[in-house]
PDB file of C-alpha atoms in Angstrom:
ATOM      1  CA  MET A 949     257.218  55.754 -40.653  1.00  0.00           C
ATOM      2  CA  PRO A 950     254.147  56.579 -43.148  1.00  0.00           C
ATOM      3  CA  LEU A 951     252.236  53.913 -41.586  1.00  0.00           C
ATOM      4  CA  LEU A 952     252.596  55.301 -38.264  1.00  0.00           C
ATOM      5  CA  ILE A 953     251.625  58.780 -39.650  1.00  0.00           C
ATOM      6  CA  VAL A 954     248.318  57.332 -41.697  1.00  0.00           C
ATOM      7  CA  LEU A 955     247.525  55.400 -38.651  1.00  0.00           C
ATOM      8  CA  SER A 956     247.975  58.518 -36.659  1.00  0.00           C
ATOM      9  CA  VAL A 957     245.546  60.552 -38.716  1.00  0.00           C
ATOM     10  CA  LEU A 958     243.047  58.117 -38.979  1.00  0.00           C
ATOM     11  CA  GLY A 959     243.140  58.222 -34.995  1.00  0.00           C
ATOM     12  CA  LEU A 960     242.060  61.969 -35.265  1.00  0.00           C
ATOM     13  CA  ALA A 961     239.505  61.414 -37.830  1.00  0.00           C
ATOM     14  CA  VAL A 962     237.624  58.641 -35.953  1.00  0.00           C
ATOM     15  CA  LEU A 963     238.244  60.723 -32.614  1.00  0.00           C
ATOM     16  CA  ALA A 964     236.642  63.598 -34.102  1.00  0.00           C
ATOM     17  CA  PHE A 965     233.550  62.314 -36.057  1.00  0.00           C
ATOM     18  CA  ALA A 966     232.827  59.776 -33.169  1.00  0.00           C
ATOM     19  CA  ALA A 967     233.257  62.683 -30.446  1.00  0.00           C
ATOM     20  CA  ASP A 968     230.931  65.008 -32.608  1.00  0.00           C
ATOM     21  CA  GLN A 969     228.174  61.655 -32.229  1.00  0.00           C
ATOM     22  CA  LEU A 970     228.677  61.167 -28.794  1.00  0.00           C
ATOM     23  CA  VAL A 971     227.996  64.797 -27.910  1.00  0.00           C
ATOM     24  CA  LEU A 972     224.971  64.729 -30.167  1.00  0.00           C
ATOM     25  CA  GLY A 973     223.546  61.409 -28.879  1.00  0.00           C
ATOM     26  CA  SER A 974     224.410  62.050 -25.214  1.00  0.00           C
ATOM     27  CA  GLY A 975     222.842  65.471 -25.638  1.00  0.00           C
ATOM     28  CA  ARG A 976     219.728  64.490 -27.206  1.00  0.00           C
ATOM     29  CA  LEU A 977     219.290  61.557 -24.545  1.00  0.00           C
ATOM     30  CA  ALA A 978     219.792  63.866 -21.679  1.00  0.00           C
ATOM     31  CA  GLU A 979     216.536  65.752 -22.756  1.00  0.00           C
ATOM     32  CA  ARG A 980     214.899  63.116 -24.090  1.00  0.00           C
ATOM     33  CA  LEU A 981     214.956  61.752 -20.676  1.00  0.00           C
ATOM     34  CA  GLY A 982     213.751  65.050 -18.896  1.00  0.00           C
ATOM     35  CA  LEU A 983     216.756  67.317 -17.670  1.00  0.00           C
ATOM     36  CA  GLU A 984     216.704  70.821 -18.358  1.00  0.00           C
ATOM     37  CA  PRO A 985     218.118  71.903 -21.785  1.00  0.00           C
ATOM     38  CA  VAL A 986     220.169  74.670 -19.838  1.00  0.00           C
ATOM     39  CA  VAL A 987     221.475  71.913 -17.721  1.00  0.00           C
ATOM     40  CA  VAL A 988     222.746  69.874 -21.007  1.00  0.00           C
ATOM     41  CA  GLY A 989     224.133  72.616 -22.801  1.00  0.00           C
ATOM     42  CA  VAL A 990     226.084  73.456 -19.230  1.00  0.00           C
ATOM     43  CA  VAL A 991     227.087  69.929 -18.217  1.00  0.00           C
ATOM     44  CA  VAL A 992     226.082  67.265 -20.719  1.00  0.00           C
ATOM     45  CA  ILE A 993     227.672  69.007 -23.734  1.00  0.00           C
ATOM     46  CA  GLY A 994     230.878  69.802 -21.655  1.00  0.00           C
ATOM     47  CA  PHE A 995     231.704  66.541 -20.718  1.00  0.00           C
ATOM     48  CA  GLY A 996     231.088  65.040 -24.188  1.00  0.00           C
ATOM     49  CA  THR A 997     233.187  67.410 -25.661  1.00  0.00           C
ATOM     50  CA  SER A 998     236.067  66.544 -23.522  1.00  0.00           C
ATOM     51  CA  ALA A 999     235.591  62.619 -24.066  1.00  0.00           C
ATOM     52  CA  PRO A1000     238.496  62.684 -26.387  1.00  0.00           C
ATOM     53  CA  GLU A1001     240.734  64.469 -23.850  1.00  0.00           C
ATOM     54  CA  LEU A1002     239.680  62.064 -21.130  1.00  0.00           C
ATOM     55  CA  VAL A1003     240.185  58.874 -23.157  1.00  0.00           C
ATOM     56  CA  VAL A1004     243.236  60.011 -24.474  1.00  0.00           C
ATOM     57  CA  ALA A1005     244.557  61.013 -20.944  1.00  0.00           C
ATOM     58  CA  GLY A1006     243.584  57.616 -19.389  1.00  0.00           C
ATOM     59  CA  THR A1007     245.205  55.493 -22.510  1.00  0.00           C
ATOM     60  CA  ALA A1008     248.263  57.243 -22.516  1.00  0.00           C
ATOM     61  CA  GLY A1009     248.655  57.233 -18.468  1.00  0.00           C
ATOM     62  CA  LEU A1010     248.142  53.730 -18.641  1.00  0.00           C
ATOM     63  CA  HIS A1011     250.470  53.014 -21.382  1.00  0.00           C
ATOM     64  CA  GLY A1012     253.574  54.660 -19.195  1.00  0.00           C
ATOM     65  CA  GLN A1013     253.194  58.241 -21.362  1.00  0.00           C
ATOM     66  CA  ALA A1014     252.593  60.561 -18.272  1.00  0.00           C
ATOM     67  CA  GLU A1015     254.234  63.472 -20.365  1.00  0.00           C
ATOM     68  CA  LEU A1016     252.370  62.822 -23.368  1.00  0.00           C
ATOM     69  CA  ALA A1017     248.740  62.705 -21.164  1.00  0.00           C
ATOM     70  CA  ALA A1018     249.459  65.937 -19.242  1.00  0.00           C
ATOM     71  CA  SER A1019     250.715  67.878 -22.411  1.00  0.00           C
ATOM     72  CA  SER A1020     247.753  66.832 -24.281  1.00  0.00           C
ATOM     73  CA  LEU A1021     245.575  68.409 -21.339  1.00  0.00           C
ATOM     74  CA  VAL A1022     247.625  71.480 -21.229  1.00  0.00           C
ATOM     75  CA  GLY A1023     247.813  71.876 -25.035  1.00  0.00           C
ATOM     76  CA  SER A1024     243.909  71.530 -25.494  1.00  0.00           C
ATOM     77  CA  ASN A1025     243.255  73.894 -23.032  1.00  0.00           C
ATOM     78  CA  ILE A1026     245.642  76.445 -24.381  1.00  0.00           C
ATOM     79  CA  ILE A1027     244.064  75.413 -27.832  1.00  0.00           C
ATOM     80  CA  ASN A1028     240.078  75.867 -26.741  1.00  0.00           C
ATOM     81  CA  LEU A1029     240.888  79.664 -25.475  1.00  0.00           C
ATOM     82  CA  THR A1030     243.339  80.741 -28.083  1.00  0.00           C
ATOM     83  CA  LEU A1031     243.085  79.002 -31.464  1.00  0.00           C
ATOM     84  CA  ILE A1032     239.467  78.023 -31.313  1.00  0.00           C
ATOM     85  CA  LEU A1033     237.937  80.534 -29.341  1.00  0.00           C
ATOM     86  CA  GLY A1034     240.040  83.010 -31.639  1.00  0.00           C
ATOM     87  CA  VAL A1035     238.852  81.378 -35.019  1.00  0.00           C
ATOM     88  CA  GLY A1036     235.105  81.437 -33.690  1.00  0.00           C
ATOM     89  CA  GLY A1037     235.241  85.372 -33.100  1.00  0.00           C
ATOM     90  CA  LEU A1038     236.614  86.007 -36.696  1.00  0.00           C
ATOM     91  CA  THR A1039     233.461  86.274 -38.927  1.00  0.00           C
ATOM     92  CA  THR A1040     231.424  88.323 -35.870  1.00  0.00           C
ATOM     93  CA  ALA A1041     231.945  89.362 -32.613  1.00  0.00           C
ATOM     94  CA  LEU A1042     230.903  86.900 -29.815  1.00  0.00           C
ATOM     95  CA  ALA A1043     228.058  88.347 -27.813  1.00  0.00           C
ATOM     96  CA  VAL A1044     227.662  87.076 -24.151  1.00  0.00           C
ATOM     97  CA  ARG A1045     224.003  87.792 -23.125  1.00  0.00           C
ATOM     98  CA  SER A1046     223.704  84.521 -20.780  1.00  0.00           C
ATOM     99  CA  SER A1047     225.236  84.130 -17.195  1.00  0.00           C
ATOM    100  CA  VAL A1048     228.548  82.176 -18.840  1.00  0.00           C
ATOM    101  CA  LEU A1049     230.869  84.755 -17.406  1.00  0.00           C
ATOM    102  CA  ARG A1050     229.378  84.404 -13.897  1.00  0.00           C
ATOM    103  CA  ARG A1051     228.975  80.683 -13.913  1.00  0.00           C
ATOM    104  CA  GLU A1052     231.433  78.770 -16.055  1.00  0.00           C
ATOM    105  CA  ALA A1053     233.888  81.266 -16.612  1.00  0.00           C
ATOM    106  CA  PRO A1054     235.198  81.505 -12.793  1.00  0.00           C
ATOM    107  CA  LEU A1055     234.999  77.738 -12.275  1.00  0.00           C
ATOM    108  CA  SER A1056     236.754  76.886 -15.346  1.00  0.00           C
ATOM    109  CA  VAL A1057     239.461  79.767 -14.417  1.00  0.00           C
ATOM    110  CA  ALA A1058     239.671  78.449 -10.930  1.00  0.00           C
ATOM    111  CA  ALA A1059     240.105  74.583 -12.221  1.00  0.00           C
ATOM    112  CA  VAL A1060     242.754  75.428 -14.286  1.00  0.00           C
ATOM    113  CA  THR A1061     244.661  77.159 -11.625  1.00  0.00           C
ATOM    114  CA  ILE A1062     244.480  74.266  -9.582  1.00  0.00           C
ATOM    115  CA  PHE A1063     245.451  72.010 -12.141  1.00  0.00           C
ATOM    116  CA  ALA A1064     248.277  74.318 -12.864  1.00  0.00           C
ATOM    117  CA  ILE A1065     249.627  74.076  -9.347  1.00  0.00           C
ATOM    118  CA  ILE A1066     249.151  70.730  -8.775  1.00  0.00           C
ATOM    119  CA  LEU A1067     251.232  69.995 -12.045  1.00  0.00           C
ATOM    120  CA  LEU A1068     253.931  72.246 -10.537  1.00  0.00           C
ATOM    121  CA  TYR A1069     254.452  70.266  -7.350  1.00  0.00           C
ATOM    122  CA  GLY A1070     253.487  66.855  -9.013  1.00  0.00           C
ATOM    123  CA  LEU A1071     250.582  64.797  -9.777  1.00  0.00           C
ATOM    124  CA  SER A1072     250.000  61.770  -7.292  1.00  0.00           C
ATOM    125  CA  PRO A1073     246.979  59.899  -6.160  1.00  0.00           C
ATOM    126  CA  ALA A1074     246.668  62.431  -2.880  1.00  0.00           C
ATOM    127  CA  ALA A1075     246.532  65.250  -6.098  1.00  0.00           C
ATOM    128  CA  GLY A1076     243.708  63.028  -7.727  1.00  0.00           C
ATOM    129  CA  VAL A1077     241.473  62.791  -4.950  1.00  0.00           C
ATOM    130  CA  VAL A1078     241.624  66.604  -4.537  1.00  0.00           C
ATOM    131  CA  LEU A1079     241.064  66.932  -8.543  1.00  0.00           C
ATOM    132  CA  ALA A1080     237.958  64.787  -8.489  1.00  0.00           C
ATOM    133  CA  ALA A1081     236.407  66.118  -5.109  1.00  0.00           C
ATOM    134  CA  ALA A1082     236.633  70.072  -7.083  1.00  0.00           C
ATOM    135  CA  LEU A1083     235.072  68.394 -10.040  1.00  0.00           C
ATOM    136  CA  ILE A1084     231.960  66.777  -7.972  1.00  0.00           C
ATOM    137  CA  GLY A1085     231.798  70.446  -6.087  1.00  0.00           C
ATOM    138  CA  ALA A1086     232.074  72.253  -9.712  1.00  0.00           C
ATOM    139  CA  VAL A1087     229.385  69.989 -11.179  1.00  0.00           C
ATOM    140  CA  VAL A1088     227.255  70.541  -8.156  1.00  0.00           C
ATOM    141  CA  VAL A1089     227.696  74.431  -8.335  1.00  0.00           C
ATOM    142  CA  LEU A1090     226.873  74.095 -12.264  1.00  0.00           C
ATOM    143  CA  LEU A1091     223.802  72.128 -11.486  1.00  0.00           C
ATOM    144  CA  ARG A1092     222.668  74.750  -9.186  1.00  0.00           C
ATOM    145  CA  PHE A1093     223.114  77.388 -11.219  1.00  0.00           C
ATOM    146  CA  ALA A1094     221.590  75.868 -14.169  1.00  0.00           C
ATOM    147  CA  ARG A1095     218.359  75.088 -12.546  1.00  0.00           C
ATOM    148  CA  ALA A1096     218.266  78.313 -10.840  1.00  0.00           C
ATOM    149  CA  THR A1097     218.044  79.951 -14.593  1.00  0.00           C
ATOM    150  CA  PRO A1098     216.279  77.742 -16.532  1.00  0.00           C
ATOM    151  CA  ARG A1099     215.348  80.536 -18.999  1.00  0.00           C
ATOM    152  CA  ASP A1100     219.097  80.995 -19.370  1.00  0.00           C
ATOM    153  CA  VAL A1101     219.920  82.066 -23.056  1.00  0.00           C
ATOM    154  CA  VAL A1102     222.069  78.602 -23.053  1.00  0.00           C
ATOM    155  CA  ALA A1103     218.854  77.097 -22.930  1.00  0.00           C
ATOM    156  CA  ALA A1104     217.472  77.829 -26.158  1.00  0.00           C
ATOM    157  CA  GLU A1105     220.847  77.805 -28.129  1.00  0.00           C
ATOM    158  CA  THR A1106     221.227  73.914 -26.681  1.00  0.00           C
ATOM    159  CA  THR A1107     217.479  72.748 -28.303  1.00  0.00           C
ATOM    160  CA  ASP A1108     218.786  74.766 -31.505  1.00  0.00           C
ATOM    161  CA  TYR A1109     222.107  73.018 -31.480  1.00  0.00           C
ATOM    162  CA  LEU A1110     220.866  69.399 -30.952  1.00  0.00           C
ATOM    163  CA  ASP A1111     217.755  70.194 -32.927  1.00  0.00           C
ATOM    164  CA  THR A1112     215.607  68.550 -30.486  1.00  0.00           C
ATOM    165  CA  SER A1113     212.535  70.337 -31.771  1.00  0.00           C
ATOM    166  CA  VAL A1114     211.169  66.934 -32.744  1.00  0.00           C
ATOM    167  CA  ARG A1115     211.117  64.196 -29.590  1.00  0.00           C
ATOM    168  CA  PRO A1116     214.457  62.283 -30.062  1.00  0.00           C
ATOM    169  CA  ARG A1117     213.999  58.802 -30.383  1.00  0.00           C
ATOM    170  CA  LEU A1118     215.475  56.172 -28.035  1.00  0.00           C
ATOM    171  CA  ALA A1119     215.921  53.903 -30.950  1.00  0.00           C
ATOM    172  CA  VAL A1120     218.410  56.571 -32.641  1.00  0.00           C
ATOM    173  CA  GLU A1121     219.882  58.136 -30.173  1.00  0.00           C
ATOM    174  CA  VAL A1122     221.067  55.002 -27.973  1.00  0.00           C
ATOM    175  CA  PRO A1123     222.864  53.530 -30.790  1.00  0.00           C
ATOM    176  CA  ARG A1124     224.397  56.987 -31.846  1.00  0.00           C
ATOM    177  CA  THR A1125     225.562  57.497 -28.204  1.00  0.00           C
ATOM    178  CA  LEU A1126     227.496  54.199 -27.874  1.00  0.00           C
ATOM    179  CA  ALA A1127     229.082  54.179 -31.458  1.00  0.00           C
ATOM    180  CA  GLY A1128     230.392  57.344 -30.833  1.00  0.00           C
ATOM    181  CA  LEU A1129     231.861  56.054 -27.156  1.00  0.00           C
ATOM    182  CA  ALA A1130     233.533  53.010 -28.846  1.00  0.00           C
ATOM    183  CA  GLY A1131     234.687  55.204 -31.968  1.00  0.00           C
ATOM    184  CA  THR A1132     236.239  57.758 -29.497  1.00  0.00           C
ATOM    185  CA  LEU A1133     237.640  54.792 -27.341  1.00  0.00           C
ATOM    186  CA  LEU A1134     238.920  53.364 -30.725  1.00  0.00           C
ATOM    187  CA  GLY A1135     240.439  56.678 -31.986  1.00  0.00           C
ATOM    188  CA  ALA A1136     242.290  57.570 -28.959  1.00  0.00           C
ATOM    189  CA  HIS A1137     243.991  54.088 -28.889  1.00  0.00           C
ATOM    190  CA  LEU A1138     245.144  54.472 -32.399  1.00  0.00           C
ATOM    191  CA  LEU A1139     246.262  58.098 -31.715  1.00  0.00           C
ATOM    192  CA  VAL A1140     248.067  57.275 -28.802  1.00  0.00           C
ATOM    193  CA  ALA A1141     249.755  54.517 -30.027  1.00  0.00           C
ATOM    194  CA  ASN A1142     250.837  55.247 -32.810  1.00  0.00           C
ATOM    195  CA  ALA A1143     251.865  58.880 -32.073  1.00  0.00           C
ATOM    196  CA  SER A1144     253.714  57.745 -29.141  1.00  0.00           C
ATOM    197  CA  GLU A1145     256.199  55.057 -31.441  1.00  0.00           C
ATOM    198  CA  LEU A1146     256.166  58.347 -34.266  1.00  0.00           C
ATOM    199  CA  ALA A1147     257.845  60.548 -31.748  1.00  0.00           C
ATOM    200  CA  VAL A1148     260.122  57.863 -30.451  1.00  0.00           C
ATOM    201  CA  ARG A1149     261.184  57.301 -34.170  1.00  0.00           C
ATOM    202  CA  ALA A1150     261.403  60.816 -35.202  1.00  0.00           C
ATOM    203  CA  GLY A1151     263.154  61.788 -32.300  1.00  0.00           C
ATOM    204  CA  VAL A1152     260.820  64.225 -30.719  1.00  0.00           C
ATOM    205  CA  SER A1153     259.755  63.988 -27.081  1.00  0.00           C
ATOM    206  CA  PRO A1154     256.484  62.978 -26.186  1.00  0.00           C
ATOM    207  CA  THR A1155     255.860  66.177 -24.442  1.00  0.00           C
ATOM    208  CA  LEU A1156     256.016  68.223 -27.860  1.00  0.00           C
ATOM    209  CA  VAL A1157     253.509  65.414 -29.780  1.00  0.00           C
ATOM    210  CA  GLY A1158     251.095  65.821 -27.086  1.00  0.00           C
ATOM    211  CA  PHE A1159     250.902  69.503 -27.096  1.00  0.00           C
ATOM    212  CA  THR A1160     250.724  69.423 -30.972  1.00  0.00           C
ATOM    213  CA  LEU A1161     249.058  66.655 -32.654  1.00  0.00           C
ATOM    214  CA  VAL A1162     247.420  65.014 -29.691  1.00  0.00           C
ATOM    215  CA  ALA A1163     246.196  68.512 -28.137  1.00  0.00           C
ATOM    216  CA  LEU A1164     244.782  69.645 -31.660  1.00  0.00           C
ATOM    217  CA  GLY A1165     243.315  66.167 -32.634  1.00  0.00           C
ATOM    218  CA  THR A1166     241.257  65.807 -29.093  1.00  0.00           C
ATOM    219  CA  SER A1167     240.226  69.768 -29.388  1.00  0.00           C
ATOM    220  CA  LEU A1168     238.585  68.664 -32.617  1.00  0.00           C
ATOM    221  CA  PRO A1169     235.009  68.347 -31.132  1.00  0.00           C
ATOM    222  CA  GLU A1170     235.193  71.408 -29.243  1.00  0.00           C
ATOM    223  CA  LEU A1171     236.079  73.257 -32.976  1.00  0.00           C
ATOM    224  CA  VAL A1172     233.210  71.215 -34.705  1.00  0.00           C
ATOM    225  CA  THR A1173     230.644  72.345 -31.783  1.00  0.00           C
ATOM    226  CA  SER A1174     232.167  75.754 -32.051  1.00  0.00           C
ATOM    227  CA  ILE A1175     231.607  76.133 -35.827  1.00  0.00           C
ATOM    228  CA  GLN A1176     228.217  74.543 -35.821  1.00  0.00           C
ATOM    229  CA  ALA A1177     227.245  76.951 -32.892  1.00  0.00           C
ATOM    230  CA  GLN A1178     228.377  79.906 -34.199  1.00  0.00           C
ATOM    231  CA  ARG A1179     226.671  79.327 -37.621  1.00  0.00           C
ATOM    232  CA  ARG A1180     223.469  79.347 -35.588  1.00  0.00           C
ATOM    233  CA  GLY A1181     224.565  82.442 -33.399  1.00  0.00           C
ATOM    234  CA  ASP A1182     224.990  80.685 -30.494  1.00  0.00           C
ATOM    235  CA  SER A1183     227.584  82.280 -29.087  1.00  0.00           C
ATOM    236  CA  ASP A1184     226.804  81.746 -25.319  1.00  0.00           C
ATOM    237  CA  LEU A1185     226.688  78.261 -26.141  1.00  0.00           C
ATOM    238  CA  LEU A1186     230.349  78.253 -27.947  1.00  0.00           C
ATOM    239  CA  VAL A1187     231.684  80.195 -25.208  1.00  0.00           C
ATOM    240  CA  GLY A1188     230.340  78.087 -22.481  1.00  0.00           C
ATOM    241  CA  ASN A1189     231.228  75.142 -23.647  1.00  0.00           C
ATOM    242  CA  LEU A1190     234.891  76.139 -24.347  1.00  0.00           C
ATOM    243  CA  LEU A1191     234.986  77.277 -20.772  1.00  0.00           C
ATOM    244  CA  GLY A1192     233.113  74.155 -19.726  1.00  0.00           C
ATOM    245  CA  SER A1193     235.602  72.030 -21.533  1.00  0.00           C
ATOM    246  CA  ASN A1194     238.522  73.375 -19.644  1.00  0.00           C
ATOM    247  CA  LEU A1195     237.171  72.828 -16.566  1.00  0.00           C
ATOM    248  CA  VAL A1196     236.389  69.095 -17.321  1.00  0.00           C
ATOM    249  CA  ASN A1197     239.936  68.608 -18.581  1.00  0.00           C
ATOM    250  CA  SER A1198     241.553  70.203 -15.876  1.00  0.00           C
ATOM    251  CA  LEU A1199     239.576  68.435 -13.027  1.00  0.00           C
ATOM    252  CA  ALA A1200     238.452  65.211 -14.793  1.00  0.00           C
ATOM    253  CA  GLY A1201     241.572  64.747 -16.930  1.00  0.00           C
ATOM    254  CA  GLY A1202     244.214  65.768 -14.306  1.00  0.00           C
ATOM    255  CA  ALA A1203     242.435  63.010 -11.782  1.00  0.00           C
ATOM    256  CA  ILE A1204     242.699  60.228 -14.664  1.00  0.00           C
ATOM    257  CA  ILE A1205     246.531  60.982 -14.912  1.00  0.00           C
ATOM    258  CA  ALA A1206     247.054  60.748 -11.434  1.00  0.00           C
ATOM    259  CA  PHE A1207     245.078  57.790 -10.863  1.00  0.00           C
ATOM    260  CA  THR A1208     246.696  55.642 -14.112  1.00  0.00           C
ATOM    261  CA  THR A1209     250.466  56.773 -13.834  1.00  0.00           C
ATOM    262  CA  THR A1210     252.805  55.403 -11.432  1.00  0.00           C
ATOM    263  CA  GLU A1211     255.053  58.383 -12.137  1.00  0.00           C
ATOM    264  CA  PRO A1212     254.061  62.189 -12.066  1.00  0.00           C
ATOM    265  CA  PRO A1213     254.944  63.865 -15.545  1.00  0.00           C
ATOM    266  CA  THR A1214     257.243  66.734 -15.715  1.00  0.00           C
ATOM    267  CA  MET A1215     256.683  69.852 -17.466  1.00  0.00           C
ATOM    268  CA  ALA A1216     258.301  73.278 -18.059  1.00  0.00           C
ATOM    269  CA  PRO A1217     256.819  75.834 -15.193  1.00  0.00           C
ATOM    270  CA  ALA A1218     256.538  78.731 -18.177  1.00  0.00           C
ATOM    271  CA  VAL A1219     254.381  76.384 -20.179  1.00  0.00           C
ATOM    272  CA  ILE A1220     252.057  75.571 -16.993  1.00  0.00           C
ATOM    273  CA  ALA A1221     251.932  79.675 -16.472  1.00  0.00           C
ATOM    274  CA  ALA A1222     251.203  79.758 -19.683  1.00  0.00           C
ATOM    275  CA  MET A1223     248.245  77.788 -19.701  1.00  0.00           C
ATOM    276  CA  ALA A1224     246.565  79.420 -16.278  1.00  0.00           C
ATOM    277  CA  GLY A1225     247.528  82.829 -18.055  1.00  0.00           C
ATOM    278  CA  VAL A1226     245.575  82.227 -21.479  1.00  0.00           C
ATOM    279  CA  SER A1227     242.778  81.260 -19.072  1.00  0.00           C
ATOM    280  CA  GLY A1228     242.706  84.498 -17.178  1.00  0.00           C
ATOM    281  CA  ILE A1229     243.180  86.689 -20.314  1.00  0.00           C
ATOM    282  CA  THR A1230     240.606  85.074 -21.958  1.00  0.00           C
ATOM    283  CA  TRP A1231     238.236  85.661 -18.937  1.00  0.00           C
ATOM    284  CA  ALA A1232     239.619  89.627 -18.617  1.00  0.00           C
ATOM    285  CA  LEU A1233     238.649  90.053 -22.518  1.00  0.00           C
ATOM    286  CA  LEU A1234     235.186  88.633 -22.102  1.00  0.00           C
ATOM    287  CA  ALA A1235     234.057  90.473 -19.221  1.00  0.00           C
ATOM    288  CA  ARG A1236     235.119  93.696 -20.349  1.00  0.00           C
ATOM    289  CA  GLY A1237     232.511  94.470 -22.364  1.00  0.00           C
ATOM    290  CA  LYS A1238     230.436  91.160 -22.375  1.00  0.00           C
ATOM    291  CA  ARG A1239     231.728  90.448 -25.896  1.00  0.00           C
ATOM    292  CA  LEU A1240     234.720  89.094 -28.045  1.00  0.00           C
ATOM    293  CA  SER A1241     235.171  91.417 -30.675  1.00  0.00           C
ATOM    294  CA  ARG A1242     237.035  90.458 -34.041  1.00  0.00           C
ATOM    295  CA  ARG A1243     240.277  92.380 -32.787  1.00  0.00           C
ATOM    296  CA  GLU A1244     240.355  90.791 -29.525  1.00  0.00           C
ATOM    297  CA  SER A1245     239.743  87.207 -31.597  1.00  0.00           C
ATOM    298  CA  VAL A1246     243.113  88.120 -33.877  1.00  0.00           C
ATOM    299  CA  LEU A1247     244.787  88.981 -30.599  1.00  0.00           C
ATOM    300  CA  LEU A1248     244.152  85.066 -29.349  1.00  0.00           C
ATOM    301  CA  LEU A1249     245.036  83.802 -32.635  1.00  0.00           C
ATOM    302  CA  VAL A1250     248.402  85.808 -32.248  1.00  0.00           C
ATOM    303  CA  LEU A1251     248.758  84.580 -28.746  1.00  0.00           C
ATOM    304  CA  TYR A1252     248.492  80.731 -29.626  1.00  0.00           C
ATOM    305  CA  VAL A1253     251.398  81.663 -32.431  1.00  0.00           C
ATOM    306  CA  ALA A1254     253.404  83.566 -30.112  1.00  0.00           C
ATOM    307  CA  LEU A1255     253.412  80.296 -27.558  1.00  0.00           C
ATOM    308  CA  LEU A1256     254.160  77.905 -30.175  1.00  0.00           C
ATOM    309  CA  PRO A1257     257.893  78.782 -29.475  1.00  0.00           C
ATOM    310  CA  LEU A1258     257.970  78.406 -25.881  1.00  0.00           C
ATOM    311  CA  ILE A1259     255.565  75.241 -26.219  1.00  0.00           C
ATOM    312  CA  ALA A1260     258.514  73.577 -28.635  1.00  0.00           C
TER     313      ALA A1260
END
């Protein structure tokens, strides 16, 4: 048992560090190859911070742990918009000046809602096709939005976050990206294999482990990115990253589970509804005044704590 705990924690640590390097490396490479900073901020970083969720979902699905895979995605979606966004807004109010609320927010809420409905009726290969098609459509829309507003605030914040004032060197960023991807795969394997075995030995359901340990672990890259963005005052990138991550988790992660598992995961409808509800509530709070106050940040943290008994 102690060894399983150590290996699970090691998997979390490797996952967090490797995913952070993957985000930095892929983001800098994307800018180096000519992509507009706003496209990098909206799409590349969103996919990069969701890499742990996607890898864990695929790994768990291939190991026959459908409940663990699905619960980690649902838990991560809830954590992103309660715990992480709440922590990000504690030090100072998060002002949203860009088109994030018109761009990522509605797409993110729609993606989470589609994922919730499909979870209720059962993930299947056909549902996976629907989710994959929705993902392609969402990416196309995001790219069009991004190219239509190249001077969006997110563009400047992305350049600031990636620190690309000096032209990135391929000899540095390519190895960083590949090492980050390899580390993410290794960390995900360590986490899923040992957390699953830990749940069995402790008599705890894989679903609960997915909602707590695995979901928290896979959300660490979002937390790291959010802290770094907040320290620089890049609140638009912070909010956009979390909304974009939920979009990718729901559509790409859901499709991966649908294609890798033979039996659809079962989950309490109340938990699925909570995920969709949190997404809608967060959008409403942000849209109300185009900012998230400290009081509203505390509300999101209270909401996370209030949901823990439901998850358990």
